[in-house]
PDB file of C-alpha atoms in Angstrom:
ATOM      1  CA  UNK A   1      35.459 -18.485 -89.281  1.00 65.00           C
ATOM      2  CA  UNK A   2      35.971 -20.923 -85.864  1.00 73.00           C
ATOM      3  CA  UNK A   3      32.756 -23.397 -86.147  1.00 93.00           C
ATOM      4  CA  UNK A   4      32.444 -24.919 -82.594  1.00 97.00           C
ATOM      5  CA  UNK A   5      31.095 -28.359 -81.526  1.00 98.00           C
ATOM      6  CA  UNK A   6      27.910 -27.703 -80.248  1.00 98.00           C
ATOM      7  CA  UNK A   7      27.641 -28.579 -76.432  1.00 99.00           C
ATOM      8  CA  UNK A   8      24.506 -30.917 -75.353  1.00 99.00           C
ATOM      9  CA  UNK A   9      23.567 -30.737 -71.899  1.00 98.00           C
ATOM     10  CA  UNK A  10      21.271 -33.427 -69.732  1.00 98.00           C
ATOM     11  CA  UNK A  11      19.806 -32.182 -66.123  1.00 96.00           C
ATOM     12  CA  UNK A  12      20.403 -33.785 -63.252  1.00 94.00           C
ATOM     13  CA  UNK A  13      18.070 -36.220 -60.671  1.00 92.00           C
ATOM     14  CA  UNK A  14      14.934 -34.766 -59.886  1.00 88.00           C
ATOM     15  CA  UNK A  15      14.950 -32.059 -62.783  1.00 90.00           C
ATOM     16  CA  UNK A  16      14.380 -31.203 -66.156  1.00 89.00           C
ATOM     17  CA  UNK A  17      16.066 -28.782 -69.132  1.00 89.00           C
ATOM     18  CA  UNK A  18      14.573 -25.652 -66.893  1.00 92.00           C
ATOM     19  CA  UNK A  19      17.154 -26.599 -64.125  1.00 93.00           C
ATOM     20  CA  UNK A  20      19.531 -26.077 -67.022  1.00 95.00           C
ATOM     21  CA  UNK A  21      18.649 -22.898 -68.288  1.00 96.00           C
ATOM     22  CA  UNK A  22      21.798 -21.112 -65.952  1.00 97.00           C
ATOM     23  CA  UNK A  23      24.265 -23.302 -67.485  1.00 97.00           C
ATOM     24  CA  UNK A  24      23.100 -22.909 -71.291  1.00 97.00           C
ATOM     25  CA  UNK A  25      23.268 -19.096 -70.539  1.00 98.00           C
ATOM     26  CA  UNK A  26      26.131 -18.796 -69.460  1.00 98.00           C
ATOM     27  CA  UNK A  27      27.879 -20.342 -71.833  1.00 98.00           C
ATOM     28  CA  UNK A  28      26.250 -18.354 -74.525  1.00 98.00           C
ATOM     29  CA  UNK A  29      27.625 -14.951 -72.812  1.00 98.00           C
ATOM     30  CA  UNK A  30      30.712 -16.601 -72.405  1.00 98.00           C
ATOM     31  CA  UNK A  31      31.556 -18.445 -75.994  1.00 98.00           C
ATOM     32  CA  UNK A  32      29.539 -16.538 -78.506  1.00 95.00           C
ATOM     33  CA  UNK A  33      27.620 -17.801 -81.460  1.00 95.00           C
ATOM     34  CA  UNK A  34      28.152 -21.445 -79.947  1.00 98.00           C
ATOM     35  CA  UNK A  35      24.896 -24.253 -80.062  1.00 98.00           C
ATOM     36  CA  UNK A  36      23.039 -25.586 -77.114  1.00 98.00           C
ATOM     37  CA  UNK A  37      21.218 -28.566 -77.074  1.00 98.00           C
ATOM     38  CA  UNK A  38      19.335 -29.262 -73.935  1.00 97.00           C
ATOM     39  CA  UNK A  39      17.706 -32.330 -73.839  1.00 97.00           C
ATOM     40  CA  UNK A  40      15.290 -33.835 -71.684  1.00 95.00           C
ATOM     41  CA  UNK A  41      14.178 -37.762 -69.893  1.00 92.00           C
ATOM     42  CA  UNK A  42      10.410 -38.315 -70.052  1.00 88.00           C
ATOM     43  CA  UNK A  43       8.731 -35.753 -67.931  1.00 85.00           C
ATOM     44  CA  UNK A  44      11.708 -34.584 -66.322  1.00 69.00           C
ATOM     45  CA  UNK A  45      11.630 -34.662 -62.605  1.00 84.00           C
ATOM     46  CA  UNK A  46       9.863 -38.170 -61.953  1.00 88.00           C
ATOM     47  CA  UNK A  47      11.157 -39.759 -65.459  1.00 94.00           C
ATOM     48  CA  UNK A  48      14.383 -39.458 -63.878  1.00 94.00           C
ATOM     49  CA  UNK A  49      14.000 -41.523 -61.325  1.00 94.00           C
ATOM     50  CA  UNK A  50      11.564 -44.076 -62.243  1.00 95.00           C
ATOM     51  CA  UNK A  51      12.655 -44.587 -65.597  1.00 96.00           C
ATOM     52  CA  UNK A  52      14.505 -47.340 -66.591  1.00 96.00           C
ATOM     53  CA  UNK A  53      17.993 -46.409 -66.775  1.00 98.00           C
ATOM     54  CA  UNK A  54      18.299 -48.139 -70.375  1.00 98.00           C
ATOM     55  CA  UNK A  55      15.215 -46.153 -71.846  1.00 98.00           C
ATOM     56  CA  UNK A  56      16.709 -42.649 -70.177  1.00 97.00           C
ATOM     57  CA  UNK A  57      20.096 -43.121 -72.235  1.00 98.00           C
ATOM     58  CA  UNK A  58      17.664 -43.947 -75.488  1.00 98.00           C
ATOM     59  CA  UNK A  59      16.113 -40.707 -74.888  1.00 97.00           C
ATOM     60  CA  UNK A  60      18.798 -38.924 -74.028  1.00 98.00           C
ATOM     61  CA  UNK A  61      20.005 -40.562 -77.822  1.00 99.00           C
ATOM     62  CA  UNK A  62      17.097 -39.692 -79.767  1.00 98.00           C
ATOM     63  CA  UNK A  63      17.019 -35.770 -78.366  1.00 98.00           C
ATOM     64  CA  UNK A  64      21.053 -35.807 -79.862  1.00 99.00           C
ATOM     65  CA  UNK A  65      20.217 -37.841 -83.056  1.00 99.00           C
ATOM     66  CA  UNK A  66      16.990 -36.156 -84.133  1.00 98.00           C
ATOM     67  CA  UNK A  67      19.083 -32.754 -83.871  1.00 98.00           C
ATOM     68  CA  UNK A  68      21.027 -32.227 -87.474  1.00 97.00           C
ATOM     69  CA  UNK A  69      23.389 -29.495 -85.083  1.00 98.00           C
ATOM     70  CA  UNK A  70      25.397 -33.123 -83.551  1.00 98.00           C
ATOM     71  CA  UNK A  71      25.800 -34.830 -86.912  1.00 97.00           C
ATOM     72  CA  UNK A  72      29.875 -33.593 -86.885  1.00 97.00           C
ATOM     73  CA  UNK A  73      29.985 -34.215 -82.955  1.00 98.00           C
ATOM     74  CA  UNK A  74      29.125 -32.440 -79.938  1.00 99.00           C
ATOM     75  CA  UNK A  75      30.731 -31.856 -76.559  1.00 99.00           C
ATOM     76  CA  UNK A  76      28.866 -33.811 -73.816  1.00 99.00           C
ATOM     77  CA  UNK A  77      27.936 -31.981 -70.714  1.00 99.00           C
ATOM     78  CA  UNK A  78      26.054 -33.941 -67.905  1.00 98.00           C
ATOM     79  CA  UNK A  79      25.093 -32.594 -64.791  1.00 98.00           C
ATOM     80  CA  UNK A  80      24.800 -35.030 -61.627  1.00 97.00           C
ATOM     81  CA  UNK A  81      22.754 -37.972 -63.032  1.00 97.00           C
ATOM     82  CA  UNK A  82      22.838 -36.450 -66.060  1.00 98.00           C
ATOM     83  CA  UNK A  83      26.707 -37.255 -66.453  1.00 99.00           C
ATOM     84  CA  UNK A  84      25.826 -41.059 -66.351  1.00 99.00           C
ATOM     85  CA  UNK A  85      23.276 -40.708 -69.197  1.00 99.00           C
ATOM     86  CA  UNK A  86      26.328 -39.132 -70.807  1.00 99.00           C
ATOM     87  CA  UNK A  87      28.168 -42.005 -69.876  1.00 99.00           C
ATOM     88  CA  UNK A  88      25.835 -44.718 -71.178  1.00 99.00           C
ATOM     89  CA  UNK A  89      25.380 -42.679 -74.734  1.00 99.00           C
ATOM     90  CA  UNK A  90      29.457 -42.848 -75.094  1.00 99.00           C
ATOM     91  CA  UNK A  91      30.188 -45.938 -74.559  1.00 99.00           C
ATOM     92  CA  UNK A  92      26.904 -47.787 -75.858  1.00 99.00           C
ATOM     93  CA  UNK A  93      26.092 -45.209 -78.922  1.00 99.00           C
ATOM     94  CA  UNK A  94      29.232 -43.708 -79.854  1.00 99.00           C
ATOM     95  CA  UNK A  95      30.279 -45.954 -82.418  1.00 98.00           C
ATOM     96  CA  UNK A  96      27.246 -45.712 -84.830  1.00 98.00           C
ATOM     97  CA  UNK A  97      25.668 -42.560 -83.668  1.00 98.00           C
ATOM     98  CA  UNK A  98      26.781 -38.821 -83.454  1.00 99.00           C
ATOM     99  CA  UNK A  99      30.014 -38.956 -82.064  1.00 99.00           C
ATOM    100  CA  UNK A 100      30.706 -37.549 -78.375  1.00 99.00           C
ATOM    101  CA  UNK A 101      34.181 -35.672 -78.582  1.00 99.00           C
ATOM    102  CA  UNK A 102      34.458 -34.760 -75.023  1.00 99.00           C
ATOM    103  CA  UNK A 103      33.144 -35.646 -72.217  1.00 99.00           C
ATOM    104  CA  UNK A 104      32.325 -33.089 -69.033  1.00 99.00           C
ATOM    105  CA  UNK A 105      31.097 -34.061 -65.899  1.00 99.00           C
ATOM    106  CA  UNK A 106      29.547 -31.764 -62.826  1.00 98.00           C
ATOM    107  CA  UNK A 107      29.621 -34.456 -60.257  1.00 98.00           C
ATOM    108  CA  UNK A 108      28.226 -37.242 -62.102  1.00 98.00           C
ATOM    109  CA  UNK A 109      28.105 -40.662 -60.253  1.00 98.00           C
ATOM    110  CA  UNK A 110      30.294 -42.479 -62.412  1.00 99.00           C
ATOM    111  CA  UNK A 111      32.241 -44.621 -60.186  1.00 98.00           C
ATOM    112  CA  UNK A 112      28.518 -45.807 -57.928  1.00 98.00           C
ATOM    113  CA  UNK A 113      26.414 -44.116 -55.485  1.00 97.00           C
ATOM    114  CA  UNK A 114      25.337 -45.728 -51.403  1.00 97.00           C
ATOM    115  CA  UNK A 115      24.442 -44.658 -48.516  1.00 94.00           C
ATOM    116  CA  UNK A 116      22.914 -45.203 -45.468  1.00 89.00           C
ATOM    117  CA  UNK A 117      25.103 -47.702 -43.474  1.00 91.00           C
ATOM    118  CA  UNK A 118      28.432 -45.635 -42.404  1.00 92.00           C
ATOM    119  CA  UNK A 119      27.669 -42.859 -44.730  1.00 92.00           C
ATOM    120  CA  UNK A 120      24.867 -40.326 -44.874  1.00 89.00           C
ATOM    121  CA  UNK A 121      22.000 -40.493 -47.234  1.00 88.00           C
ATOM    122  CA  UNK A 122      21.053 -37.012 -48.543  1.00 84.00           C
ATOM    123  CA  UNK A 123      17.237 -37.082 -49.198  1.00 76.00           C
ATOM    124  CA  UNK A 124      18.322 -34.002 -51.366  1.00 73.00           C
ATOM    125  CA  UNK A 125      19.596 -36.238 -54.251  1.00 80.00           C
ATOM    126  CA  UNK A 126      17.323 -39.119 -54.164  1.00 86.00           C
ATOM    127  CA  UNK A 127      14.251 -39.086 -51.886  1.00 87.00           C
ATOM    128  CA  UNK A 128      14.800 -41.132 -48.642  1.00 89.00           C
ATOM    129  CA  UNK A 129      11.882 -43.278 -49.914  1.00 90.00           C
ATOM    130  CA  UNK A 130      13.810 -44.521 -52.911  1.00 91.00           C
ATOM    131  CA  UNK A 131      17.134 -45.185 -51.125  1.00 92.00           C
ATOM    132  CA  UNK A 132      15.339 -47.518 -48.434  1.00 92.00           C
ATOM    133  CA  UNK A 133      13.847 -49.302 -51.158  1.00 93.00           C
ATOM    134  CA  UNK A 134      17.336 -49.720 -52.985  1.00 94.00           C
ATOM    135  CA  UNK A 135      19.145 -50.729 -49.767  1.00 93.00           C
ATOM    136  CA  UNK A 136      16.464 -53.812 -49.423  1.00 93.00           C
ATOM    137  CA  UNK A 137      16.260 -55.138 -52.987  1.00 95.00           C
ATOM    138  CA  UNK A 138      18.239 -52.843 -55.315  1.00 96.00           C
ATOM    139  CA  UNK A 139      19.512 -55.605 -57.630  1.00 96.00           C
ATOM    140  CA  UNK A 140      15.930 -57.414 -57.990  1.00 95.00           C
ATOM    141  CA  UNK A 141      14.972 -57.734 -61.603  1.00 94.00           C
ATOM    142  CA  UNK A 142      11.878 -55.335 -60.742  1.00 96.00           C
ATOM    143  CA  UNK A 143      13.587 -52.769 -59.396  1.00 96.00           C
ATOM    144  CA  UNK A 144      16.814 -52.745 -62.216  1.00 96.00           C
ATOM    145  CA  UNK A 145      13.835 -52.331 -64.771  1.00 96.00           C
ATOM    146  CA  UNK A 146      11.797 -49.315 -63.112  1.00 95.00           C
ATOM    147  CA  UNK A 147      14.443 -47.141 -60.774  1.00 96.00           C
ATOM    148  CA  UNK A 148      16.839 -45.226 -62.652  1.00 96.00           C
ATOM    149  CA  UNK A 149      19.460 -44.598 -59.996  1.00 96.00           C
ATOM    150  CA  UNK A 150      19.310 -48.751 -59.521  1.00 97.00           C
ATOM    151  CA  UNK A 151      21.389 -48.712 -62.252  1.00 98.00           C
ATOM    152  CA  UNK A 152      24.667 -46.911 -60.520  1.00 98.00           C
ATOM    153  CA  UNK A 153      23.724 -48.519 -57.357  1.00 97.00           C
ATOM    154  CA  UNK A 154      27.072 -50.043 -56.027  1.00 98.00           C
ATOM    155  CA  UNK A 155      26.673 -51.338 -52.464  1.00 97.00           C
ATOM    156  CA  UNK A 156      30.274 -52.226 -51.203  1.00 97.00           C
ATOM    157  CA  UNK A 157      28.249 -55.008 -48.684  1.00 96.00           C
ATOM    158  CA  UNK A 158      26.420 -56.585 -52.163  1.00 96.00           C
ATOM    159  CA  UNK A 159      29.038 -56.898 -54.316  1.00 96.00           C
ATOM    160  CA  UNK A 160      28.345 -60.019 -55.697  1.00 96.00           C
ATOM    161  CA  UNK A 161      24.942 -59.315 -56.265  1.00 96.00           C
ATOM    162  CA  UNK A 162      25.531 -55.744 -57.672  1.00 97.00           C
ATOM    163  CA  UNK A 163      28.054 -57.880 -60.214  1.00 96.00           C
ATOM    164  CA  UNK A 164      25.129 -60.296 -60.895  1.00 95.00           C
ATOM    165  CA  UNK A 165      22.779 -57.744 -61.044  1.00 92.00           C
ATOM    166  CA  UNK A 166      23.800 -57.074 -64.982  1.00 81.00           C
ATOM    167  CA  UNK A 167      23.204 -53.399 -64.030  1.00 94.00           C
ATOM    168  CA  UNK A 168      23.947 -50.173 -66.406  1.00 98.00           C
ATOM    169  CA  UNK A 169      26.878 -49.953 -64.316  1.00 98.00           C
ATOM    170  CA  UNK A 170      28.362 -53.265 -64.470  1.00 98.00           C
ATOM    171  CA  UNK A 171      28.074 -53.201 -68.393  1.00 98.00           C
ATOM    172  CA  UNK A 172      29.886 -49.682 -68.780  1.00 99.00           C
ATOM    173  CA  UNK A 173      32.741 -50.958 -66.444  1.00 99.00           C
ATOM    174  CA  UNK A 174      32.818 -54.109 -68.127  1.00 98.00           C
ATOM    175  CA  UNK A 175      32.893 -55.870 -64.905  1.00 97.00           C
ATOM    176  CA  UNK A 176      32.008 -59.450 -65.891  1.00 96.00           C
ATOM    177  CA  UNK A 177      33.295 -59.557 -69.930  1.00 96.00           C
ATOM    178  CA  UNK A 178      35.274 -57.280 -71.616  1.00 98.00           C
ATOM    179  CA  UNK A 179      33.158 -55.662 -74.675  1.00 98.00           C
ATOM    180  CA  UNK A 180      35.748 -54.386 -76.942  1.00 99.00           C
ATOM    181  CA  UNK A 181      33.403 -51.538 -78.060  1.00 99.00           C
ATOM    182  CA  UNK A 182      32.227 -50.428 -74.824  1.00 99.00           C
ATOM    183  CA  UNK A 183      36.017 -50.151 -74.107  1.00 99.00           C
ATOM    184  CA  UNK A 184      36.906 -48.219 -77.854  1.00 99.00           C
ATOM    185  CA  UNK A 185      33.835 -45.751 -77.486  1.00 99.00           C
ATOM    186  CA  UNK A 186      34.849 -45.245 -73.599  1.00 99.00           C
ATOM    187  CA  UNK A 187      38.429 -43.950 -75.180  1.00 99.00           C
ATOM    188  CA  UNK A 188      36.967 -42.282 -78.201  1.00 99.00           C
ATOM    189  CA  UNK A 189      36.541 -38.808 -76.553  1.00 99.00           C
ATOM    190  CA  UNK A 190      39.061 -36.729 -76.776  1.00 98.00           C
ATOM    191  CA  UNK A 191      39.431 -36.273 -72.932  1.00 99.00           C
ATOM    192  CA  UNK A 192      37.157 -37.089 -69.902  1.00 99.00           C
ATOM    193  CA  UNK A 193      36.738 -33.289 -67.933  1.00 99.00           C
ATOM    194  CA  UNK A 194      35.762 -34.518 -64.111  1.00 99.00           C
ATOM    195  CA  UNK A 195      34.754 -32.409 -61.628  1.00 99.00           C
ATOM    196  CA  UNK A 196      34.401 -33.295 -58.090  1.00 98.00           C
ATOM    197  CA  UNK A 197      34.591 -32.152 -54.720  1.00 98.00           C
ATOM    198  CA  UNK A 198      34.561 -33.317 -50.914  1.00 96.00           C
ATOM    199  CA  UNK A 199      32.345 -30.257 -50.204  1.00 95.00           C
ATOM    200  CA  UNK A 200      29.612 -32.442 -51.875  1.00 95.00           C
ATOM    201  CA  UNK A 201      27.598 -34.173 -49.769  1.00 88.00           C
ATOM    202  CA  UNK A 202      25.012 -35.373 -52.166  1.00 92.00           C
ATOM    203  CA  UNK A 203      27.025 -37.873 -54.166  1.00 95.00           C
ATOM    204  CA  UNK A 204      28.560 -40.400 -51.872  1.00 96.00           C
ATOM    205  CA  UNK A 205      31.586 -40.920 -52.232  1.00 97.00           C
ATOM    206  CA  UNK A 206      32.148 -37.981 -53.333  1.00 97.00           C
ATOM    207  CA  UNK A 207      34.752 -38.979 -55.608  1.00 98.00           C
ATOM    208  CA  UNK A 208      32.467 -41.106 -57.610  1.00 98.00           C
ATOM    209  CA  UNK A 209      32.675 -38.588 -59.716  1.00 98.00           C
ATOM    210  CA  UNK A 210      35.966 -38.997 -60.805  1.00 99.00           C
ATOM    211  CA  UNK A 211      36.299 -42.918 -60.748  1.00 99.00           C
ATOM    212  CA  UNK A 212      36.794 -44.084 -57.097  1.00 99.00           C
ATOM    213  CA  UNK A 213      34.686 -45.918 -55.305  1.00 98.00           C
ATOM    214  CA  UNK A 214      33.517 -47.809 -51.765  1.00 98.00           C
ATOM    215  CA  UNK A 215      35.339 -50.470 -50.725  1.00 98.00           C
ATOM    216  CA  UNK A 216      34.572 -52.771 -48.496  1.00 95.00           C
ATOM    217  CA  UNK A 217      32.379 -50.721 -46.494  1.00 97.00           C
ATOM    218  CA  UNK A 218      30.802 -47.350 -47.088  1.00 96.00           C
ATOM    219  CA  UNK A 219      33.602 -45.355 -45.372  1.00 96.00           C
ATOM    220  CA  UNK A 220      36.585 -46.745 -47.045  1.00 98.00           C
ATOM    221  CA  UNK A 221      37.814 -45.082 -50.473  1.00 98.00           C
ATOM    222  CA  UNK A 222      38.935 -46.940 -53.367  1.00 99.00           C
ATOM    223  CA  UNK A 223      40.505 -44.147 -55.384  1.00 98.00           C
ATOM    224  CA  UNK A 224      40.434 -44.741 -59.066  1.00 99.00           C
ATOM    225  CA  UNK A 225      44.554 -46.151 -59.803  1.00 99.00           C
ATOM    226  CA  UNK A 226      43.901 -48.849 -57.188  1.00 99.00           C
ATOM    227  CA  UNK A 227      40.737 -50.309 -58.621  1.00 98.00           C
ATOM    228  CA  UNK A 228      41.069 -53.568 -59.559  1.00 98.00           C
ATOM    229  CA  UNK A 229      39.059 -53.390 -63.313  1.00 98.00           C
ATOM    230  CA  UNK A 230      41.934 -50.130 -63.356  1.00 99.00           C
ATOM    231  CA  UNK A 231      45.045 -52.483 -63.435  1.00 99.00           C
ATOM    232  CA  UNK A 232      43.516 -54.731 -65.624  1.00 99.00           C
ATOM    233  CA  UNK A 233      42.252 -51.730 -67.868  1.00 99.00           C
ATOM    234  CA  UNK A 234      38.581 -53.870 -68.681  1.00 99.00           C
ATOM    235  CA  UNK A 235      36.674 -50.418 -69.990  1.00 99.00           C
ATOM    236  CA  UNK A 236      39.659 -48.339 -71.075  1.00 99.00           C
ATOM    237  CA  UNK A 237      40.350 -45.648 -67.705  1.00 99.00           C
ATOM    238  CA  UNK A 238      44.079 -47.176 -67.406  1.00 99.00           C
ATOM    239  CA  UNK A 239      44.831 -45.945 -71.205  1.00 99.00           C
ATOM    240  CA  UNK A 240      43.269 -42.567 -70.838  1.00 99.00           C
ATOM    241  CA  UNK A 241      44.719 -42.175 -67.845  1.00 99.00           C
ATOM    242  CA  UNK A 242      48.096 -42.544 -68.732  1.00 99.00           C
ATOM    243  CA  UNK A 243      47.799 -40.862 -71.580  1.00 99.00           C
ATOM    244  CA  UNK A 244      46.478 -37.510 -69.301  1.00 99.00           C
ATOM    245  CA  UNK A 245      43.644 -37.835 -70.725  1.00 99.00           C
ATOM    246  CA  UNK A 246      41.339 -38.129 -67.381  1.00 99.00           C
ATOM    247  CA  UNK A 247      41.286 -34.352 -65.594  1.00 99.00           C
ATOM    248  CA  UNK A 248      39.874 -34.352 -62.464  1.00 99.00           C
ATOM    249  CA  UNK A 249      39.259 -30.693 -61.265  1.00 99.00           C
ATOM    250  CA  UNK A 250      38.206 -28.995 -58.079  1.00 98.00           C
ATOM    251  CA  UNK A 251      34.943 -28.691 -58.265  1.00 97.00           C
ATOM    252  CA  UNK A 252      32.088 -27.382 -56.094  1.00 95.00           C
ATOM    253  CA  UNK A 253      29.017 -27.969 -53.629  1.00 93.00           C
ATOM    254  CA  UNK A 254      26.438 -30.104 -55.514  1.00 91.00           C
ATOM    255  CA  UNK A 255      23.545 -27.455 -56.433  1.00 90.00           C
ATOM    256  CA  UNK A 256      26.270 -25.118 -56.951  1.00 94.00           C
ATOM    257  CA  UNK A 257      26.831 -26.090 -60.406  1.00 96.00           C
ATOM    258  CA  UNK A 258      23.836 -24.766 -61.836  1.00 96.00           C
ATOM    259  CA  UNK A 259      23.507 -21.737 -59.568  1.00 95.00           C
ATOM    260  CA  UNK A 260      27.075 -20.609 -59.139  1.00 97.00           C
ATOM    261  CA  UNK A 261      27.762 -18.646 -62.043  1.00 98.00           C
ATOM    262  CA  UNK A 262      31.185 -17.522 -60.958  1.00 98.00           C
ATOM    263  CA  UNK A 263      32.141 -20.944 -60.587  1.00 98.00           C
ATOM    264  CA  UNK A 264      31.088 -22.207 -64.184  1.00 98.00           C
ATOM    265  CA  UNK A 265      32.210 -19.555 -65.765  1.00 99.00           C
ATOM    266  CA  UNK A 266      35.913 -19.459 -64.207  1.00 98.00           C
ATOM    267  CA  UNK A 267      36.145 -23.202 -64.211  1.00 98.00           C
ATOM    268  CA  UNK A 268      34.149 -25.072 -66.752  1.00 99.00           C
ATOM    269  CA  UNK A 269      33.163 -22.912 -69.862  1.00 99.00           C
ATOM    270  CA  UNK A 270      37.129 -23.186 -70.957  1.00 98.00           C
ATOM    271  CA  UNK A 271      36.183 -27.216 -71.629  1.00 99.00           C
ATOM    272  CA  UNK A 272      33.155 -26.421 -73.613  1.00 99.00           C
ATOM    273  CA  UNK A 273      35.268 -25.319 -76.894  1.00 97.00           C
ATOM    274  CA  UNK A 274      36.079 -27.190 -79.346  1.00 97.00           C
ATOM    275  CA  UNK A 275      36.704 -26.498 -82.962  1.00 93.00           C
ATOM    276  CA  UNK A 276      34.728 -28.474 -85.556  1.00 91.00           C
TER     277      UNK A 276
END
């Protein structure tokens, strides 16, 4: 008999594993006998944005590593926020913890998140309060330590600061030294599965989710081959890419992805199998 990878799954901003509960379903009706771990950030909702984007990726560890299903690898499946956590477990954990064999994304800001200057802020994804405060003083030692989303916070007008700011982010892309094992556990998956989609208005750009970013303002689009840390390969997303191992697929509104069954069934549950 087939054993499968199990598939772990971390909720979005501004939820918790019940926002989940569509996703984990339908992959049960659609790959049979296959294990779901949901896991969960603090309380959920509020942990998930004022939580220290550090101690969310712990968590989002110790829910994987206290589970005996991982111990021979799991498929990684983050939704929104979620697919940063996922981010921060690969490329800080996956070396000496349960091994991540594929990563899947549903619009997970990846590549930064602003708004508010030439772009629109959707109150939708983080709460208008918590954007002002991150346009004022996102890359203040306070703030770094208690708002999650400071972490991914790229502004294309701070972009010294935001480099200075020794953010989640920063580390990951290995903007200021090159940490050979963030690099090796970024290109230890088997294949990054990125889905994106200009009908999203919550992540901005859109195309964070698949490795571009701002440029010099928040209306210009850096799309992932012309980033600089691209050419010089610093975190590994030059290699992958050439080797085809970066997919970046269609994907849908933002709340669709955990309401749309349709959508996840036609066009994600294919990625979620894997053989042991």
């Amino acid at each position: 008999l087939t054993q499968l990878l199990p598939v772990v799954v971390m909720h979005g901003i501004f939820h918790d594993l019940h926002s989940v509960e569509n996703i984990t379903r339908w992959t049960q009706e659609s790959i049979p006998g296959i294990e779901i771990l949901n896991c969960e950030v603090g309380d959920g909702r509020w942990s998930s944005i004022f939580m220290n984007m550090k101690d969310q990726i712990e968590e989002l560890s110790n829910c994987i590593n206290n589970d005996k299903r991982t111990k021979n690898g799991f498929i990684g499946l983050g939704d929104s926020q979620g697919g940063f956590l996922m981010r921060g477990y690969l490329q800080y954990h996956n070396h000496h913890r349960n091994q991540m064999k594929r990563f899947v994304g549903l619009a997970p800001p990846i590549g930064g998140l602003y708004c508010g200057n030439l772009s629109y802020c959707n109150g939708f994804y983080i709460p208008s309060f918590v954007t002002d405060i991150l346009k004022e003083i996102a890359y203040s030692e306070f703030i770094q330590d208690i708002v999650g989303p400071a972490a991914y916070w790229r502004d294309p007008y701070q972009l010294e600061q935001f480099i200075n700011s020794n953010s989640v982010l920063v580390e990951l892309d290995n903007q200021i030294v090159i940490n050979q094992t963030i690099k090796n556990n970024f290109m230890s998956v088997d294949k990054w599965v990125l889905f994106g989609s200009k009908k999203d208005t919550l992540i901005t750009p859109w195309c964070s989710s698949q490795f571009c970013q701002w440029g010099e303002d928040d209306q210009t689009i850096i799309q992932m081959e012309d980033r600089k840390d691209y050419h010089e390969d610093r975190f590994g997303l030059k290699t992958m890419n050439t080797q085809g191992r970066i997919l970046r697929l269609e994907g849908a509104r933002h709340p669709q992805y955990t309401y749309d069954e349709d959508f996840f069934k036609n066009n994600v549950v294919q990625y979620l199998k894997m053989e042991k």
